[in-house]
CSV table of C-alpha atoms and ligand atoms in Angstrom, one decimal:
chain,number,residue,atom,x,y,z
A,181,UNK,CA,-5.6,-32.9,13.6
A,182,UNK,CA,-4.5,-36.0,15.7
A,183,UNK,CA,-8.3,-36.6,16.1
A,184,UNK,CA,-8.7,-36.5,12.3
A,185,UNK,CA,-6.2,-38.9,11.2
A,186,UNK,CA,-7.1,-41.2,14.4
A,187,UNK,CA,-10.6,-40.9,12.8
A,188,UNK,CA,-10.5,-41.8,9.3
A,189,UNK,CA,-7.8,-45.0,9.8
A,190,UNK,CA,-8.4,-46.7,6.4
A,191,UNK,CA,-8.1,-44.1,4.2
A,192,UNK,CA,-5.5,-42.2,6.4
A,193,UNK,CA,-3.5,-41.5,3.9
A,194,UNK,CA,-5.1,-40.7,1.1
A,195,UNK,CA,-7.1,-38.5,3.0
A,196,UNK,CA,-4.2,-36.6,4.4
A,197,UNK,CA,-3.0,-36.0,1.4
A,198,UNK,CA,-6.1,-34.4,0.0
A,199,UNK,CA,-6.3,-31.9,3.1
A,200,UNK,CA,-3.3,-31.0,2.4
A,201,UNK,CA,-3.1,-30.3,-1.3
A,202,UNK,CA,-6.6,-28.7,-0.6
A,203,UNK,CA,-5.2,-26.4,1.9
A,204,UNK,CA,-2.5,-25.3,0.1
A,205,UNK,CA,-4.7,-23.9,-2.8
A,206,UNK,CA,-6.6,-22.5,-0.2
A,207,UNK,CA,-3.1,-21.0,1.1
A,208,UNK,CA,-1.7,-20.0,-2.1
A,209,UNK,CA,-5.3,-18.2,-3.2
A,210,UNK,CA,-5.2,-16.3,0.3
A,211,UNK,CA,-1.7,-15.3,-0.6
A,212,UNK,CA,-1.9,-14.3,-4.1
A,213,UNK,CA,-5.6,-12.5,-3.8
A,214,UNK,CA,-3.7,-10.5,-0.8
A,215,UNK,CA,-1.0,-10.0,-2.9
A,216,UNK,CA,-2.9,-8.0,-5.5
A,217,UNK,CA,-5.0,-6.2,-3.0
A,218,UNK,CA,-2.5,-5.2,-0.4
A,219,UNK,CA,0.7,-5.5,-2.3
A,220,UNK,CA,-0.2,-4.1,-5.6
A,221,UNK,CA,-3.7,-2.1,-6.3
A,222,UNK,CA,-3.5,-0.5,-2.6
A,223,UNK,CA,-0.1,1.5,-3.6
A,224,UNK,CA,-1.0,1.8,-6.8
A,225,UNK,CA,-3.8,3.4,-6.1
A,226,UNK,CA,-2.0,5.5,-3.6
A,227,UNK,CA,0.8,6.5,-6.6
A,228,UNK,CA,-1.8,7.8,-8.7
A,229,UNK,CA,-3.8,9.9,-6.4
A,230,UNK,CA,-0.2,11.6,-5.7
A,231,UNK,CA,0.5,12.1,-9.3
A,232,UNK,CA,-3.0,14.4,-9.3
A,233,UNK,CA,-0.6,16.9,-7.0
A,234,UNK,CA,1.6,18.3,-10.2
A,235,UNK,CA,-1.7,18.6,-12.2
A,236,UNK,CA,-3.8,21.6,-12.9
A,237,UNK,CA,-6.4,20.5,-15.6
A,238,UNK,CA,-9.6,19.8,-13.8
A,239,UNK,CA,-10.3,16.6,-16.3
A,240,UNK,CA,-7.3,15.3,-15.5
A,241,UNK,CA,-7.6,15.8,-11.4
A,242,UNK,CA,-11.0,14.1,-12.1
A,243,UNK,CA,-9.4,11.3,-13.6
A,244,UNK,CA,-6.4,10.4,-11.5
A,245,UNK,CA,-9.1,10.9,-8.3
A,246,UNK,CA,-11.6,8.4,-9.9
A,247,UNK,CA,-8.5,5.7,-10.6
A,248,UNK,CA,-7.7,6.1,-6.9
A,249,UNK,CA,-11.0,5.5,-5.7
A,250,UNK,CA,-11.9,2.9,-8.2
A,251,UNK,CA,-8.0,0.9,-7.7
A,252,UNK,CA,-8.8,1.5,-3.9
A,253,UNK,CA,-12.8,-0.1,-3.6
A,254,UNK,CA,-11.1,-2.8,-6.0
A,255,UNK,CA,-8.5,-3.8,-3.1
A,256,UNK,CA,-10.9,-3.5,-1.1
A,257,UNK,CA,-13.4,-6.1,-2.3
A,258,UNK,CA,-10.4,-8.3,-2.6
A,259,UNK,CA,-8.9,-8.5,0.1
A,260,UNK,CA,-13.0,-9.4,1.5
A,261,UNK,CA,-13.3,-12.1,-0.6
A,262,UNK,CA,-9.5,-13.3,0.7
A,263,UNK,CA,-10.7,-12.7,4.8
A,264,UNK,CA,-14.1,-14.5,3.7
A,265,UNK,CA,-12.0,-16.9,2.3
A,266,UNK,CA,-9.4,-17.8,5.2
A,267,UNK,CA,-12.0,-17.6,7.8
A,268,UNK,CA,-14.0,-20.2,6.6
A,269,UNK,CA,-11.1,-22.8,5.4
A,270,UNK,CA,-8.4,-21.6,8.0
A,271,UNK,CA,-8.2,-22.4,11.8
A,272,UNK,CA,-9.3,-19.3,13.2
A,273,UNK,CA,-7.3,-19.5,16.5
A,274,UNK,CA,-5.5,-16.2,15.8
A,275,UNK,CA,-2.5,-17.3,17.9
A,276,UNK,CA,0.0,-15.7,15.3
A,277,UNK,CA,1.1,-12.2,14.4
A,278,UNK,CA,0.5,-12.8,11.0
A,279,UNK,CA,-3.1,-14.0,11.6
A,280,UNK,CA,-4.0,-10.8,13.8
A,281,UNK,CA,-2.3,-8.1,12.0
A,282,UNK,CA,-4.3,-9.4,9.4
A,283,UNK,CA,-7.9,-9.0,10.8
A,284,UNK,CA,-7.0,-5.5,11.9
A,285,UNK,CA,-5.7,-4.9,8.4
A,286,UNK,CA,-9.1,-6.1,7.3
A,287,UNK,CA,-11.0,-3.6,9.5
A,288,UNK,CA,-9.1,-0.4,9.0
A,289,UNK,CA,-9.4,-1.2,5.0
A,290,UNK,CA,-12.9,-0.7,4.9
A,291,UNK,CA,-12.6,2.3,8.0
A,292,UNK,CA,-10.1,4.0,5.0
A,293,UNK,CA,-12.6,3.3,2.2
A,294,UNK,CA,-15.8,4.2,3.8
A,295,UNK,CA,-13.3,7.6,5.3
A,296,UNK,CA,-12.8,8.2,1.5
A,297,UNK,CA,-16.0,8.6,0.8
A,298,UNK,CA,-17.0,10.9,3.5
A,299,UNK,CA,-14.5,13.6,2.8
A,300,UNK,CA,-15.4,17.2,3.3
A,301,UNK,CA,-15.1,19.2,0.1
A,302,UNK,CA,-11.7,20.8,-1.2
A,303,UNK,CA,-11.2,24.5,0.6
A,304,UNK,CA,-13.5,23.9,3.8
A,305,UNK,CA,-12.2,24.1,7.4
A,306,UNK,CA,-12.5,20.3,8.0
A,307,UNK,CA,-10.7,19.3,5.3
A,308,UNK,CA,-6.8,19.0,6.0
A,309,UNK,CA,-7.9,17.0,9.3
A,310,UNK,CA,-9.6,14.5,6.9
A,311,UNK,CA,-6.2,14.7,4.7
A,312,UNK,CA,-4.5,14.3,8.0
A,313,UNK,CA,-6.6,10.9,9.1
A,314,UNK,CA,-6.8,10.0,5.3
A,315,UNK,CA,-3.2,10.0,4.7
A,316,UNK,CA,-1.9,8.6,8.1
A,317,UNK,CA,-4.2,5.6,7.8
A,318,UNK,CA,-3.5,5.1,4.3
A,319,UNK,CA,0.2,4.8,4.5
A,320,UNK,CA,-0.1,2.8,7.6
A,321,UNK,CA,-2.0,0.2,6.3
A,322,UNK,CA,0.5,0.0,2.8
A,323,UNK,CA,3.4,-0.3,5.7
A,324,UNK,CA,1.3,-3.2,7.7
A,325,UNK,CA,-0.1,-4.5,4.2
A,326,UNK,CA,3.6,-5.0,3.1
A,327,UNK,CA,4.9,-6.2,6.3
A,328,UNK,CA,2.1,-8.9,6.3
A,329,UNK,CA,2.5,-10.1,3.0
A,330,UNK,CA,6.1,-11.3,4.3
A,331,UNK,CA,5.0,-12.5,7.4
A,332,UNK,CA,2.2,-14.6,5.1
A,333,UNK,CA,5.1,-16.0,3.5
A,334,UNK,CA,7.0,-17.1,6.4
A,335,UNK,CA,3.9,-18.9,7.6
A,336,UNK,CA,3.3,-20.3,4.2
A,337,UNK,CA,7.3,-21.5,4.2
A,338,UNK,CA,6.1,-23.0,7.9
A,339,UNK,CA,3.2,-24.9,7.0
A,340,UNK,CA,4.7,-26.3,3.5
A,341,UNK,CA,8.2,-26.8,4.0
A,342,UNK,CA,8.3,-25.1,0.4
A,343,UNK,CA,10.7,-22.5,-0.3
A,344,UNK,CA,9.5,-18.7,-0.3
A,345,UNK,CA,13.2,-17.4,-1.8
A,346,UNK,CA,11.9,-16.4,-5.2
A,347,UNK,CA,8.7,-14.8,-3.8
A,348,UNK,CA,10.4,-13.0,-1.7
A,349,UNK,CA,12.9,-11.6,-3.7
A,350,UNK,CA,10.9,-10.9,-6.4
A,351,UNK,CA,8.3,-9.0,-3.9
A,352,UNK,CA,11.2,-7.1,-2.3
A,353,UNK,CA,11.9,-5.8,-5.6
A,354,UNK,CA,8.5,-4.8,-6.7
A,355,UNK,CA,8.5,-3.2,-3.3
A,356,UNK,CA,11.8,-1.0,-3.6
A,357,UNK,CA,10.2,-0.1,-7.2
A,358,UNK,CA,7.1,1.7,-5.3
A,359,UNK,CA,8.8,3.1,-2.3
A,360,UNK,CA,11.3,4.5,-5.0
A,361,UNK,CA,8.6,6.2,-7.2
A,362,UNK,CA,7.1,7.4,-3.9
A,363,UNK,CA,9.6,9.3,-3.0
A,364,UNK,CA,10.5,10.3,-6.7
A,365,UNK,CA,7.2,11.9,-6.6
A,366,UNK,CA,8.5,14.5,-4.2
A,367,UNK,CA,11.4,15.2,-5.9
A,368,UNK,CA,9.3,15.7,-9.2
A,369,UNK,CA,7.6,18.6,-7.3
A,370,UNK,CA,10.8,20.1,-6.5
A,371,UNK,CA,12.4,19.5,-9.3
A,372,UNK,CA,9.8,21.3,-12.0
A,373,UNK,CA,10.0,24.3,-9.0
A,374,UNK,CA,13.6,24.7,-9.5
A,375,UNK,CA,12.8,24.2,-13.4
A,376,UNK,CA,11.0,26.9,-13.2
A,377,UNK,CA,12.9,29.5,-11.0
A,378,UNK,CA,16.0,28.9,-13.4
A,379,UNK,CA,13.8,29.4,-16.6
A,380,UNK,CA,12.1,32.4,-16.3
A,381,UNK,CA,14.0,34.4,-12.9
A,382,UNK,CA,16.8,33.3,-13.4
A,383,UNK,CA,18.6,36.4,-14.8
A,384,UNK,CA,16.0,38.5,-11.9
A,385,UNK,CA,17.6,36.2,-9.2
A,386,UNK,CA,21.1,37.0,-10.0
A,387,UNK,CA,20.6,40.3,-10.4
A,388,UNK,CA,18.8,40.2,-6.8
A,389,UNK,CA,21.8,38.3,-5.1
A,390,UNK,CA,24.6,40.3,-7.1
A,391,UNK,CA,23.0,43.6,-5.4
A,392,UNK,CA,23.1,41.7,-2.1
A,393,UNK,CA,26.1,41.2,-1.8
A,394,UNK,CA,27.0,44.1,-3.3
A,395,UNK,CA,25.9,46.1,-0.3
A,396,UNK,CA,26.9,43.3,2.3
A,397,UNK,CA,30.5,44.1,1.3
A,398,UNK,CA,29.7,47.5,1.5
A,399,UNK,CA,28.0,47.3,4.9
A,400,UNK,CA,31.5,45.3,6.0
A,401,UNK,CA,33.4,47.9,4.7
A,402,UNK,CA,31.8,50.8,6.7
A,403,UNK,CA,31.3,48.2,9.8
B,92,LIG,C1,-1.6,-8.3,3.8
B,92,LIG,C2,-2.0,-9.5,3.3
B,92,LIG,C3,-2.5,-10.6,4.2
B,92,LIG,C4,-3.5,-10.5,5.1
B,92,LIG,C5,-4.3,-9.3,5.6
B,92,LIG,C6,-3.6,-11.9,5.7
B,92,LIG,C7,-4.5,-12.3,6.7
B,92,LIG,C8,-4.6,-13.5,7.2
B,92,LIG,C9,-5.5,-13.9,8.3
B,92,LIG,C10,-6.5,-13.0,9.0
B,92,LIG,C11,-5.2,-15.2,8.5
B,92,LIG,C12,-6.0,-16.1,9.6
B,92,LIG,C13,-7.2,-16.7,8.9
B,92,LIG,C14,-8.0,-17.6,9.8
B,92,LIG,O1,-7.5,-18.4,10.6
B,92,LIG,O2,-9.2,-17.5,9.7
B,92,LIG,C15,-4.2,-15.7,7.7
B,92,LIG,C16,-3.7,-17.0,7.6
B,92,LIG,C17,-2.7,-17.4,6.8
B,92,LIG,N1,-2.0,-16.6,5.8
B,92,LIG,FE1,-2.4,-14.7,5.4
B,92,LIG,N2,-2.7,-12.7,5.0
B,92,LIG,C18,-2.1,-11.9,4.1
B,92,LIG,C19,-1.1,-12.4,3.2
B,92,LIG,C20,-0.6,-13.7,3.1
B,92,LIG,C21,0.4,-14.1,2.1
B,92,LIG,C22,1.0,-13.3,1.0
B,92,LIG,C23,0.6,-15.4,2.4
B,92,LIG,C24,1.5,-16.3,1.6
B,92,LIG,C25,1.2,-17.4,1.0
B,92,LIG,C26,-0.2,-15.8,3.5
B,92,LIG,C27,-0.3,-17.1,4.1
B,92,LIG,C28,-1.1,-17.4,5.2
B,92,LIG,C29,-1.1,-18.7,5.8
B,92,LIG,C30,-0.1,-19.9,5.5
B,92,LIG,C31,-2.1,-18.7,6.8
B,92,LIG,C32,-2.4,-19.9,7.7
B,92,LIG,C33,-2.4,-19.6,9.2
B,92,LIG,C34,-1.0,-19.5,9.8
B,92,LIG,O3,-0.5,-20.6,10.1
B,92,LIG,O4,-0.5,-18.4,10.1
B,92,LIG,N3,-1.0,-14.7,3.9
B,92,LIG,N4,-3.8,-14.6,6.8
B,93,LIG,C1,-8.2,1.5,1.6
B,93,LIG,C2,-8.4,2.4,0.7
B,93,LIG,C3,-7.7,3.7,0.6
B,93,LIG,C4,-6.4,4.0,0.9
B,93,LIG,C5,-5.3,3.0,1.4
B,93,LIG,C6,-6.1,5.4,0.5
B,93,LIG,C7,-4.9,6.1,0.7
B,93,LIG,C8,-4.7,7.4,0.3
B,93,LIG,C9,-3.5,8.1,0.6
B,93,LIG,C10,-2.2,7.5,1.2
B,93,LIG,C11,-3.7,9.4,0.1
B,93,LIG,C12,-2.6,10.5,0.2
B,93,LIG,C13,-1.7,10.6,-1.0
B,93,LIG,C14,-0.7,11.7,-0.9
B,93,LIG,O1,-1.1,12.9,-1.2
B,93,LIG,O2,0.4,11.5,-0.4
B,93,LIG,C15,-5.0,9.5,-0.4
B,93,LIG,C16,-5.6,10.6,-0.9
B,93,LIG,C17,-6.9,10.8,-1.3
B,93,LIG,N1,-7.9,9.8,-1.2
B,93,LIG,FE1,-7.6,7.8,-0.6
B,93,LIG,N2,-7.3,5.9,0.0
B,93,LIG,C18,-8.3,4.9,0.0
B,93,LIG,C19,-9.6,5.0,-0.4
B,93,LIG,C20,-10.2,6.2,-0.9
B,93,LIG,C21,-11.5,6.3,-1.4
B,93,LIG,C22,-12.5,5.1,-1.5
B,93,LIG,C23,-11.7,7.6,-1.8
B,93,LIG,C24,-12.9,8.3,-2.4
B,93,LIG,C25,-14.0,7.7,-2.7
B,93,LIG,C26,-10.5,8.3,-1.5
B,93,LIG,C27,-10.3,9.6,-1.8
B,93,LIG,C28,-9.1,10.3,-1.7
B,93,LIG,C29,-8.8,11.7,-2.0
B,93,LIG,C30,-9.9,12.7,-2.6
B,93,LIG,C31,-7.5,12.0,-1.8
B,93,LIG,C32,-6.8,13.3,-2.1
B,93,LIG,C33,-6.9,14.2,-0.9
B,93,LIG,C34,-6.2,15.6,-1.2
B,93,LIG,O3,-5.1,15.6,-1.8
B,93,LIG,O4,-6.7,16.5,-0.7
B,93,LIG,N3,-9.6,7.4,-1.0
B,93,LIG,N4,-5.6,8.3,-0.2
């Protein structure tokens, strides 16, 4: 960079200047088309699939498995044109965290999508292995995904001198929003199960547990 501005001594400053408010479109692009790829349709798409787990209509399995694939090839293709993008306007060095994370990130995307495709049907032997892989790799790269999107920030804090307070807050909240219904998910499951039990056993459970104890007071008597 020295070189440059050694280089082009008349116009130096002009010229730095355009670098500079060319490179932090570039910058703010790369972040925002990352943003929506890794921070938003990636665990969307990962909600939805889950929400196909309470579901028994086969329509409706078909259509919260086409959203996933569909929100999932989406972020995909984003976050392509995003890597396409940085490595032709950024340095390249890969002498940060942020920069390396983010081309393995770029790999395993398309390892998870391409994986997607070649599942092994519902029911047969070598399909809970594929769930396994599917589901490891898939939360990994929403963890890394997340984590990268701060560490983007920091370096974009670095570069600019511009504060990152309101995108980070805002993206920590969006984030605590996900992870929440993520786990609410789980509890959903539960939740309709106990629904259930009280509903239409719940007089046959008593009944059951009464009797129990009935004879456990009895078998303490005679013990
Ligand atoms: C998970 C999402 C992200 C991934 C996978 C990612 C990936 C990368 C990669 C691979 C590079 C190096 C490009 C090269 O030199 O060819 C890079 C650079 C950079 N990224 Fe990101 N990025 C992400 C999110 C963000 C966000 C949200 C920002 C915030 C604006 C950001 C800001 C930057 C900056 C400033 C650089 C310049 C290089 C530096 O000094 O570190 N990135 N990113
Ligand atoms: C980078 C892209 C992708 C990511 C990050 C991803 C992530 C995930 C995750 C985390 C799950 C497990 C959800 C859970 O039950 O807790 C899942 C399930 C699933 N994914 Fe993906 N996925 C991606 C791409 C794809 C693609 C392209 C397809 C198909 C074309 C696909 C098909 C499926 C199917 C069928 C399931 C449900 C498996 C089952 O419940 O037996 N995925 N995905």
């Amino acid at each position: 960079s020295q070189e440059r501005n050694v280089g082009s001594h008349a116009s130096s400053n002009a010229d730095a200047h355009k670098v500079s408010s060319r490179l932090l479109f570039e910058i703010t692009l790369h972040g925002f088309l990352l943003w929506v790829s890794l921070g938003l349709l990636m665990p969307l798409g990962v909600l939805v699939i889950r929400m196909s787990k309470r579901e028994e209509s086969g329509k409706k399995l078909k259509t919260y498995f086409r959203a996933h694939a569909i929100l999932q090839m989406l972020s995909v293709l984003l976050a392509t044109a995003g890597a396409i993008m940085s490595i032709k306007n950024f340095s390249n060095s890969f002498n940060n965290h942020h920069q390396r994370m983010g081309l393995v990130l770029y790999g395993i995307i398309w390892l998870q999508a391409l994986a997607g495709f070649l599942r092994p049907v519902r029911g047969s032997k070598g399909r809970f292995p594929w769930f396994f892989g599917h589901w490891t790799l898939g939360i990994t790269v929403s963890l890394l995904g997340v984590i990268n999107i701060y560490s983007g920030l920091l370096a974009y804090s670095e570069k600019t001198s511009r504060s990152i307070r309101l995108w980070v807050i805002l993206f920590t909240i969006e984030v605590s929003f996900i992870s929440f219904f993520y786990l609410l998910q789980d509890k959903l499951e539960h939740i309709q199960k106990q629904g259930v039990i009280l509903g239409n056993e719940a007089s046959g459970t008593i009944d059951q547990m009464a009797s129990h104890s009935v004879k456990q007071e009895s078998s303490i008597e005679s013990g």
